Amino acid sequence: MTHSSWHYRKKLKLAICLAFVEITVISSIEPTLAQSIIVPDNTLGSESSRVVIDENSLSQELITGGAQRGVNLFHSFREFNVGEGRAVYFSNPGGIENILGRVTGNSRSEILGKLGVLGNGNLFLINPNGIIFGADASLDVSGSFVATSANAIKFGEQGFFSASSPETPSLLTIKPSALFFNQIGAGLIENSSIAAAGVDAVNNPVFGLRVGDRQSLLLVGGNVLNAGGLNALGGRVELGSVASSGEVGLNVNNQNPALTFPNQVVRGDISLTNGAFVDVAADSGGAIALHAKNIDISRGSSLNAGIAPGLGTPETTAGNITLNATQAISISQSSSVTNQVSEDATGNGGNINIQAGSLNLTEGSELASRILGEGNSGNILVDVSGAVILDGLGSDGLPSRIINSVRPLAIGNGGNINLKAQSLTLKAGVLSSNTFGRGNTGNILVDVSGAVTLDDPSSVGLSSRIVNQVLSPAVGNGGNINIKAESLTVKQGSFLNASISGKGNSGNILIDVKGAVTFEGEGTEFFSGIGNQVLSSGVGNSGDINIKAESLILGQGNDLNASTLGRGNGGNIFVDVKGAVTINAEAGIFSVVRSSGIGNGGDINLKADSLTIRQSGALNTFTLGRGNAGNISVDVKGAVIIDGNNTDFNTGIATIVTDSAIGNGGDINLKAGSLTLTQGGLLSAGTDGRGNAGNIFVDVKGAVNLDGIDSRGFSSGISSQLAPSAIGNGGDINLKADSLTLTQGGFLSTTTFGQGNGGNIGINLMMPNSRLTLSDKATIAANTLGQAKGGNIQIEAFDSINLTNNSEISVNSQGQGDAGDLRITTGFLTLQERSRLLADTFSSEGGNIQLQVRDLLLLRNNSSISSTAGQEETGGNGGNIDINTKFLVAVPSENSDITANAFAGKGGLIKITTQGIFGIEERENLTEFSDITAFSQQNPQLDGEIVIDIQNADISNELVALPTNVVDVSKLIAQRCSVRPIATNQLQSQFIITGRGGLPPQPGEALRMPAIALSGSTINTEKEDQSPDIPSTPLLEANSWRFDEQGQVILTASNASSLGIKHGNCRGNS
């Protein structure tokens, strides 16, 4: 602010005061007060006060006499008034420091003219009925001035100088120590003065009541109303309101009285209105203090402290502004409380201290600490037991705000903003700490026991915000934003931001909330969110975003963003939530190196009980410029659900190097109880530019499900991809879970279209009963469509792997690069309905397939296992297929094949180690039946090799050890046959075996159906059954097999003993 603008501000305040000063104040004054009415009483006896007309000026009276006690001079009046246009001066004998005048009558004092002291003594005016200062009132006091409606002034233990119980002050020789109130409803203290009061140190005009520089101006009474000016340049202005009996401490130290308000004193109200102002700015010092129940500052009124323009030294410090209210403080209608180091000034600003039951800043009002010159600004400290509300714009369009700023051309550090309250609400309100100059910003600390709410009322159209910024052309570091609360809600385009557009590092944004953190809605300019960014003109590193809460909800379009558009590294984002994190439509958490950025992106770390991302919601780290993308770490106890179904953007978690970027992608590390990707949900790590794609690690205790397509036809999946424009290697995908299910086009893919090698896929499903299921065109692929080698796939599934309905697992090459290898280990492997295991190539070397299947490999309905090369009728050798399984089974007529063919190159090696092959056989060419082939289409001499190793069954694991104690069978079998029954229809037991009767082939297997029925039956005694003696044939168990010339299986028994079965004849008499 220039000198001329400083003058303009003073004149503007004067104009406002003249326009709005209360007419009732003037009209209430009696016409007779055109002459001063000063009537001494007789309470001082021979030392009574005397009023003398000044011989040199008929409009001026001089008060002499009084009782002198030490450094104190006492006067006593029945009435004391200064008429308009008149002047009243107190005589100041030598050695007197304090002049005290009391009014013992029943009328208030009205000061409409000038009141002064002919010397340097302090002046105390005491009238319990109240004191009024008119619009033309002025002071000519070189010392301090105290106007009070107290009943008495206390002097330590020596006694009181009382206006309500007047006595002669016999021993009051020490300095005053307190103001004593002994009535309810003390008189009003009111100031409307806008009279000219000289100039300040740089010749700017001063208006209103003014005491000597570096002195004190105190107004203490019942309610206190200021509608004019109060000035104590470099000194102290203090207003106090008392509503009942009690003592207010008075500290007179070095000629500067100051008040001390005990907590038990009941207070009244203080109001500043109609452009009222209090000014103490000077070359140093200067303090303002207000003590009341309620403090109301309205209609453009202001409190101003700090270092005045062009003044100060590096060692000087301004005083503080203190507002202390037991209930409410209201600052409205573009009013302000400011403590600043002004233009061309040097020194440090003082603090602004707010203590109250509640604080309301409305209609464009402000609390401000600024540096416009050289020096450090002070702190803004708000301690409120109830609510803090910043609401609405002023007539100038500015929001209600608390601001600590280093302005352009200024040199120095900003102070802190510390706010403690029960709740904080911003409605088109701003908390801001920023620097445009050369210096660091301060921190913003919000400590709220309840809710913090940032909102933008639709009628206003300005976003609420909490910001800490280094703005161009600033050179300095940003401070932190630290919010501690029960809950945080950011709505209608409101936001938190810590950014750099100058040179320096931004601070961190730290949120610690017991309950929910919620972002929702869109404003006229922005979506709601949190940003910590290096902007395009910025040079420096971005700070972190750290959120700790019970839950986090990002509504439509809302985001957390730590990015770099300039030269510097992006910050990290940490989310630590006990409950759920929900990212809704087009919302997201982003760490991005933009196209203009040079630097590395920050990491995203999320910890929660559950995570849900819906409809183009995203959790992304990108690099579009020159630098590496950050890593993404998700640690969730429960479910991670990514649900797409949006026509505009992808939904999911991604780390990407875009086509214009130079840098590596970050890794994705996801740990959860379960993972579900539906309707196009994605986990993606890819590169379109120059750099390596990141890796994806998934560690899930339960199930992983990849299912469905979105409205654009894009499937759900996990991918690491190199685009055609990419120069770099693809990342790996490693997945560990209890089960993995891919349905309706779900995919897991590492694909390279570019000049780098594709990434590998590792799947570990080794918990008991772990299964891998692919159905309905689901795929697991590590393919190459470019010049580089495709990745490998290794899958371990303890229980089974099942592919149905055109699903496939592939390591194909559709370009010039070699295919990777496929390794599978499982208990049961089933391929059905045109499902495939592929390591095919168009023109390069086929990949290898290795299958380790514990029990059964089953091929059905045109399914296939292939490592065929040269599918585009070009070169390349077929890959190898190595199958180790107990049984290999296919249906001959369903055309399921195992192939390692080549077009022009050499066929591959197919090696099958098994105990039995059923329904599929080796052939020289493919047929309509189920085949095993390894031919070279153009050159039979290059046919591959098929090796089938049929091994004997190993039944050692199926043998059961017999007990060591032999059972006494004599106790289990009747000793003799039953006597033939005599009577007919007598019950007799039976044991009948007919065939196998549903018994399982092996004792260890479960029953397929009820096997044996035991029941009582009626025996016809007239009929005898006689079983003929039939020679028994030894029953031998096969323990091996062989193929005959027609390929049929012949079961054989070797070293088997003959078992003779004897038939007993157990009947009655025959």
Coordinates of C-alpha atoms in Angstrom, one line a residue, residues 441-658:
T441 CA 4.1 -18.7 4.2
G442 CA 3.0 -19.8 7.6
N443 CA 1.0 -22.8 8.6
I444 CA -2.7 -23.2 8.9
L445 CA -3.9 -25.3 11.9
V446 CA -7.5 -26.0 12.4
D447 CA -8.4 -27.9 15.6
V448 CA -12.1 -28.5 15.8
S449 CA -13.9 -30.9 18.2
G450 CA -16.9 -31.0 15.8
A451 CA -17.5 -30.6 12.1
V452 CA -15.5 -28.6 9.5
T453 CA -17.8 -27.7 6.6
L454 CA -16.8 -25.9 3.4
D455 CA -19.7 -24.9 1.2
D456 CA -20.6 -22.5 -1.6
P457 CA -24.1 -21.2 -1.4
S458 CA -25.7 -21.3 -4.9
S459 CA -26.6 -17.6 -4.6
V460 CA -23.0 -16.6 -4.1
G461 CA -21.0 -18.5 -6.7
L462 CA -17.7 -18.3 -4.9
S463 CA -15.9 -21.4 -3.7
S464 CA -15.0 -21.7 -0.1
R465 CA -11.4 -22.7 0.4
I466 CA -8.5 -23.3 2.8
V467 CA -5.3 -22.5 0.9
N468 CA -1.6 -22.2 1.6
Q469 CA 0.2 -21.1 -1.6
V470 CA 3.4 -19.9 -3.0
L471 CA 2.2 -17.7 -5.9
S472 CA 4.1 -16.1 -8.8
P473 CA 6.4 -14.2 -8.6
A474 CA 7.1 -15.4 -5.0
V475 CA 10.3 -17.1 -3.8
G476 CA 9.6 -19.1 -0.7
N477 CA 8.2 -22.3 0.8
G478 CA 4.6 -22.9 1.5
G479 CA 3.4 -23.8 5.0
N480 CA 1.2 -26.8 6.0
I481 CA -2.5 -27.1 6.2
N482 CA -3.4 -29.2 9.3
I483 CA -7.0 -30.0 10.0
K484 CA -8.1 -32.0 13.1
A485 CA -11.9 -32.4 13.5
E486 CA -14.8 -34.8 14.1
S487 CA -15.7 -34.6 10.5
L488 CA -14.8 -32.8 7.3
T489 CA -17.3 -32.0 4.5
V490 CA -16.3 -30.1 1.4
K491 CA -19.2 -29.2 -1.0
Q492 CA -20.3 -27.3 -4.1
G493 CA -16.8 -26.7 -5.6
S494 CA -15.1 -25.8 -2.3
F495 CA -11.5 -27.0 -1.9
L496 CA -8.3 -27.2 0.1
N497 CA -5.1 -26.3 -1.8
A498 CA -1.4 -26.0 -1.3
S499 CA 0.2 -25.1 -4.5
I500 CA 3.3 -23.5 -6.0
S501 CA 3.4 -21.1 -9.0
G502 CA 6.5 -19.3 -7.8
K503 CA 9.8 -20.7 -6.7
G504 CA 9.8 -22.9 -3.6
N505 CA 8.3 -26.0 -2.1
S506 CA 4.6 -26.2 -1.1
G507 CA 3.6 -27.5 2.3
N508 CA 1.7 -30.6 3.3
I509 CA -2.1 -30.9 3.7
L510 CA -2.8 -33.0 6.8
I511 CA -6.3 -34.1 7.8
D512 CA -7.0 -36.1 11.0
V513 CA -10.7 -36.7 11.4
K514 CA -12.5 -39.1 13.8
G515 CA -15.5 -39.5 11.5
A516 CA -16.2 -39.0 7.8
V517 CA -14.3 -37.0 5.2
T518 CA -16.8 -36.2 2.4
F519 CA -16.4 -34.3 -0.9
E520 CA -19.5 -33.6 -2.9
G521 CA -20.8 -31.3 -5.6
E522 CA -19.6 -28.8 -8.2
G523 CA -19.3 -25.1 -8.0
T524 CA -19.3 -22.5 -10.7
E525 CA -15.5 -22.7 -11.1
F526 CA -14.3 -26.0 -9.6
F527 CA -15.2 -29.4 -8.4
S528 CA -14.8 -30.0 -4.6
G529 CA -11.5 -31.5 -3.6
I530 CA -7.9 -31.2 -2.3
G531 CA -5.0 -30.1 -4.5
N532 CA -1.3 -29.9 -3.7
Q533 CA 0.4 -29.0 -7.0
V534 CA 3.5 -27.5 -8.7
L535 CA 1.7 -25.2 -11.2
S536 CA 3.1 -24.5 -14.7
S537 CA 5.2 -21.5 -13.7
G538 CA 6.3 -23.2 -10.4
V539 CA 9.8 -24.4 -9.6
G540 CA 9.9 -26.6 -6.5
N541 CA 8.4 -29.7 -5.0
S542 CA 4.8 -30.3 -4.1
G543 CA 3.9 -31.3 -0.6
D544 CA 1.9 -34.4 0.5
I545 CA -1.8 -34.9 1.1
N546 CA -2.4 -37.0 4.2
I547 CA -5.9 -38.0 5.3
K548 CA -6.7 -40.0 8.4
A549 CA -10.4 -40.7 9.1
E550 CA -13.2 -43.1 9.8
S551 CA -14.4 -43.0 6.1
L552 CA -13.7 -41.1 2.9
I553 CA -16.3 -40.3 0.2
L554 CA -15.4 -38.6 -3.1
G555 CA -18.6 -37.5 -4.9
Q556 CA -19.1 -37.0 -8.6
G557 CA -16.1 -35.2 -10.1
N558 CA -14.4 -34.5 -6.8
D559 CA -10.7 -35.4 -6.4
L560 CA -7.5 -35.5 -4.4
N561 CA -4.7 -34.2 -6.6
A562 CA -1.0 -34.0 -6.0
S563 CA 0.5 -33.1 -9.4
T564 CA 3.3 -31.2 -11.0
L565 CA 2.9 -28.9 -14.0
G566 CA 6.1 -27.1 -13.5
R567 CA 9.7 -28.1 -12.5
G568 CA 9.5 -30.2 -9.4
N569 CA 8.3 -33.4 -7.9
G570 CA 4.7 -34.1 -7.1
G571 CA 3.7 -34.9 -3.5
N572 CA 2.5 -38.1 -2.1
I573 CA -1.1 -38.9 -1.1
F574 CA -1.7 -40.9 2.0
V575 CA -5.2 -42.1 2.9
D576 CA -5.6 -44.1 6.2
V577 CA -9.3 -44.9 6.8
K578 CA -10.7 -47.3 9.4
G579 CA -13.9 -47.8 7.4
A580 CA -14.8 -47.4 3.8
V581 CA -13.3 -45.4 1.0
T582 CA -15.8 -44.6 -1.8
I583 CA -14.8 -43.0 -5.1
N584 CA -17.9 -42.2 -7.1
A585 CA -18.6 -41.2 -10.8
E586 CA -15.6 -39.3 -12.3
A587 CA -14.1 -38.7 -8.9
G588 CA -10.6 -39.7 -8.2
I589 CA -7.2 -39.7 -6.4
F590 CA -4.5 -38.5 -8.7
S591 CA -0.8 -38.0 -8.8
V592 CA 0.2 -36.6 -12.2
V593 CA 3.2 -35.2 -14.0
R594 CA 1.5 -33.0 -16.5
S595 CA 2.7 -32.4 -20.1
S596 CA 4.6 -29.2 -19.0
G597 CA 6.0 -30.9 -15.9
I598 CA 9.6 -31.9 -15.3
G599 CA 9.8 -34.1 -12.2
N600 CA 8.6 -37.3 -10.6
G601 CA 5.0 -37.9 -9.6
G602 CA 4.3 -38.8 -6.0
D603 CA 3.0 -42.0 -4.6
I604 CA -0.6 -42.9 -3.6
N605 CA -1.0 -44.9 -0.4
L606 CA -4.4 -46.0 0.6
K607 CA -5.3 -48.0 3.7
A608 CA -9.0 -48.8 4.6
D609 CA -11.4 -51.5 5.6
S610 CA -13.0 -51.4 2.1
L611 CA -12.6 -49.6 -1.2
T612 CA -15.3 -49.0 -3.8
I613 CA -14.6 -47.2 -7.2
R614 CA -17.6 -46.6 -9.4
Q615 CA -18.4 -45.2 -12.9
S616 CA -15.2 -43.6 -14.1
G617 CA -13.9 -43.1 -10.6
A618 CA -10.1 -43.5 -10.6
L619 CA -7.0 -43.9 -8.5
N620 CA -4.2 -42.9 -10.9
T621 CA -0.6 -41.9 -11.1
F622 CA 0.3 -40.6 -14.6
T623 CA 3.2 -39.0 -16.3
L624 CA 2.6 -36.8 -19.3
G625 CA 5.8 -34.9 -19.0
R626 CA 9.4 -35.7 -18.2
G627 CA 9.5 -37.8 -15.0
N628 CA 8.4 -41.0 -13.4
A629 CA 4.8 -41.7 -12.4
G630 CA 4.3 -42.6 -8.7
N631 CA 3.5 -45.9 -7.2
I632 CA 0.0 -46.9 -5.9
S633 CA -0.3 -49.0 -2.8
V634 CA -3.8 -50.2 -1.6
D635 CA -4.0 -52.1 1.7
V636 CA -7.7 -53.0 2.4
K637 CA -8.9 -55.5 5.1
G638 CA -12.1 -56.2 3.3
A639 CA -13.4 -55.9 -0.2
V640 CA -12.0 -53.8 -3.1
I641 CA -14.8 -53.3 -5.7
I642 CA -14.2 -51.5 -9.0
D643 CA -17.4 -51.1 -11.0
G644 CA -17.3 -49.3 -14.3
N645 CA -20.3 -48.9 -16.7
N646 CA -19.5 -45.4 -17.9
T647 CA -19.3 -44.2 -21.5
D648 CA -16.6 -41.5 -21.0
F649 CA -13.6 -42.7 -19.0
N650 CA -12.1 -45.8 -17.6
T651 CA -12.9 -46.9 -14.0
G652 CA -10.2 -48.3 -11.8
I653 CA -6.6 -48.0 -10.6
A654 CA -3.9 -47.1 -13.1
T655 CA -0.3 -45.9 -13.5
I656 CA 0.4 -44.7 -17.0
V657 CA 3.3 -43.2 -19.1
T658 CA 1.4 -41.4 -21.8

